[in-house]
Amino acid sequence: MPLAVAPAHHEDLALAERCRRGDFEAFEALYRAHASRLFSLAVRMLGNRHDAEDMLQEIFLAAHRKLQSYRGDSRLSTWLFRLATNLCLDHLRSKAARMTQATSSLDDDNAREPASPSPGPVVGTVQQIDLERAVARLPQGCRAAFLLHDVEGFEHREVASMLGISEGTSKSQVHKARIKLRRFLAGL
C-alpha cells in the first residue's frame, strides 16, 4: 500500500514542477514563501546583512539551477534550507581559506621579526556581548546546527539531513553550541 503524501507535500511537488517548467510566477511564489527565513539564516550564519543579501541571491540562483534534483523526499523548505546551509558553509570555508592564505605571508614576515608582547584579553561586560555576536563566534558546525534547530525550529532528523550528518551529531552540535553560548555570554 503506497504511503499517503501530506497535502502540503503535494503543493511543494506541484510548485517545484511549475518552477521546473519555467513558470515565473511559481518561482516568485517560492521566493516570497522562503526568502525571509533564508535571509535570517544567512545573516546568522555569515554574521552580517551585506554578505547575507549576496548569499540570498546565490541561494535562489542555486535553487533555480538545482530544482531538477528536488524529488520530494522532504519538504521543499527543508530542501531549500539544506541548500542554503551548504552554500553558507561553503562561503565560510572559502572565506577562512582566503584569510589563512592572506595571513600566512604575514606569519612568515612576523617569524623573521622578534615577537612583540601580545595585548591582554579584551575585558568586556555581559551587557556588551549580544547573542548575535556570540552565535557568530561558534564553530561552523555548531552554529549551523544551532541555528537550524533552536532558531529555525527544525527537528534533529531534519537538521541531520540538511547538514549531511547523523541525528546524534546534530544533537551533540546543538548541545555544544548552547554550552559555548553560555560561556560567551557569561564573559568566560
XYZ file of C-alpha atoms in Angstrom:
188
model
C 0.000 0.000 0.000
C 1.612 3.367 -1.004
C 2.262 5.941 1.685
C -0.107 8.880 1.761
C 1.536 12.198 0.961
C 0.500 15.195 3.045
C -1.442 17.910 1.166
C 1.330 20.445 1.803
C 3.789 18.000 0.276
C 1.628 17.807 -2.861
C 1.737 21.601 -3.013
C 5.552 21.504 -2.757
C 5.780 18.998 -5.598
C 3.377 20.998 -7.754
C 5.229 24.265 -7.088
C 8.571 22.660 -7.871
C 7.209 21.230 -11.112
C 5.833 24.614 -12.162
C 9.224 26.196 -11.432
C 10.984 23.495 -13.483
C 8.750 24.335 -16.442
C 9.864 27.972 -16.251
C 6.743 29.421 -14.624
C 7.991 32.802 -13.359
C 5.007 33.275 -11.033
C 5.739 29.916 -9.391
C 9.351 30.862 -8.776
C 8.212 34.215 -7.389
C 5.848 32.354 -5.031
C 8.737 30.119 -3.965
C 10.857 33.210 -3.294
C 8.139 35.009 -1.353
C 7.399 31.949 0.770
C 11.004 31.281 1.800
C 13.208 34.369 1.280
C 12.644 35.899 4.702
C 13.628 32.799 6.692
C 16.529 32.004 4.364
C 17.808 35.570 4.708
C 17.605 35.297 8.505
C 19.556 32.052 8.369
C 22.209 33.631 6.128
C 22.576 36.680 8.409
C 23.065 34.455 11.423
C 25.487 32.113 9.692
C 27.534 34.762 7.878
C 27.420 37.401 10.574
C 26.360 40.423 8.543
C 23.494 41.640 6.399
C 25.597 42.618 3.368
C 27.014 39.111 2.885
C 23.572 37.657 3.632
C 21.953 39.753 0.874
C 24.502 38.454 -1.628
C 24.055 34.926 -0.302
C 20.264 35.097 -0.652
C 20.733 35.787 -4.351
C 23.168 32.866 -4.578
C 20.699 30.606 -2.769
C 17.885 31.320 -5.209
C 20.164 31.109 -8.236
C 21.349 27.712 -6.998
C 17.762 26.683 -6.269
C 16.771 27.610 -9.811
C 19.683 25.605 -11.256
C 19.214 22.615 -8.951
C 15.441 22.388 -8.738
C 15.620 19.440 -11.127
C 17.233 17.474 -8.286
C 14.306 18.078 -5.900
C 12.487 14.757 -5.767
C 10.037 15.431 -2.956
C 11.754 13.202 -0.390
C 11.475 16.106 2.067
C 9.550 19.345 2.260
C 10.632 21.977 -0.244
C 11.505 24.264 2.679
C 13.816 21.587 4.094
C 15.483 21.167 0.704
C 15.965 24.948 0.411
C 17.368 25.204 3.943
C 19.821 22.422 3.246
C 20.910 24.151 0.047
C 21.224 27.495 1.882
C 23.126 25.991 4.795
C 25.577 24.259 2.483
C 26.148 27.446 0.472
C 26.733 29.448 3.667
C 29.145 26.832 4.999
C 30.988 26.772 1.661
C 31.241 30.560 1.775
C 32.590 30.489 5.329
C 35.112 27.774 4.431
C 36.223 29.724 1.379
C 36.499 32.912 3.421
C 38.536 31.093 6.072
C 40.827 29.663 3.386
C 41.336 33.123 1.857
C 42.094 34.562 5.309
C 44.559 31.768 6.042
C 46.286 32.344 2.725
C 46.397 36.120 3.249
C 47.719 35.870 6.781
C 50.266 33.139 6.077
C 52.556 35.683 4.425
C 52.153 37.920 7.457
C 53.061 34.988 9.691
C 56.189 34.419 7.598
C 57.150 38.105 7.935
C 56.499 38.076 11.682
C 58.610 34.950 12.117
C 61.626 36.964 10.969
C 60.976 39.754 13.472
C 61.233 39.493 17.250
C 57.911 38.684 18.852
C 56.099 41.603 20.363
C 54.152 41.173 23.562
C 50.539 40.308 22.916
C 47.857 42.534 24.337
C 45.942 41.242 27.307
C 42.469 39.834 26.915
C 39.832 42.338 25.999
C 37.699 42.873 29.029
C 34.052 43.418 28.384
C 30.791 43.141 30.207
C 27.962 40.737 29.601
C 25.817 43.689 28.515
C 28.230 44.453 25.660
C 28.068 40.967 24.214
C 24.890 40.296 22.346
C 23.571 36.971 21.193
C 24.267 37.596 17.504
C 27.957 38.189 18.155
C 28.124 35.138 20.384
C 26.480 32.990 17.716
C 28.948 34.326 15.123
C 31.795 33.069 17.332
C 30.545 29.485 17.290
C 32.402 26.947 15.144
C 30.680 26.465 11.777
C 29.178 23.048 12.530
C 27.798 24.088 15.909
C 26.489 27.364 14.503
C 24.667 25.694 11.621
C 23.067 23.003 13.782
C 22.117 25.525 16.497
C 20.540 27.963 14.044
C 18.606 25.303 12.194
C 17.367 23.578 15.361
C 16.976 26.249 18.029
C 16.304 29.311 15.877
C 14.548 27.927 12.796
C 12.798 25.103 14.663
C 13.798 22.104 12.565
C 13.853 18.674 14.193
C 17.233 16.993 14.693
C 16.486 14.491 11.927
C 15.827 17.386 9.528
C 18.978 19.209 10.652
C 20.943 15.998 10.159
C 19.555 15.646 6.648
C 20.296 19.269 5.754
C 23.865 19.166 7.035
C 24.654 15.633 5.918
C 25.395 14.456 9.461
C 23.846 11.912 11.811
C 20.981 12.825 14.114
C 23.263 12.180 17.098
C 25.841 14.600 15.705
C 23.121 17.203 15.293
C 22.133 16.804 18.949
C 25.769 16.962 20.020
C 26.468 20.081 17.941
C 23.419 21.881 19.349
C 24.395 20.897 22.895
C 27.973 22.147 22.363
C 26.657 25.371 20.841
C 24.440 26.046 23.860
C 27.343 25.463 26.257
C 29.651 27.737 24.247
C 26.969 30.437 24.023
C 26.502 30.361 27.797
C 30.257 30.779 28.238
C 30.495 33.557 25.654
C 27.578 35.426 27.190
C 28.932 34.983 30.708
C 32.199 36.503 29.542
C 34.290 33.375 30.208
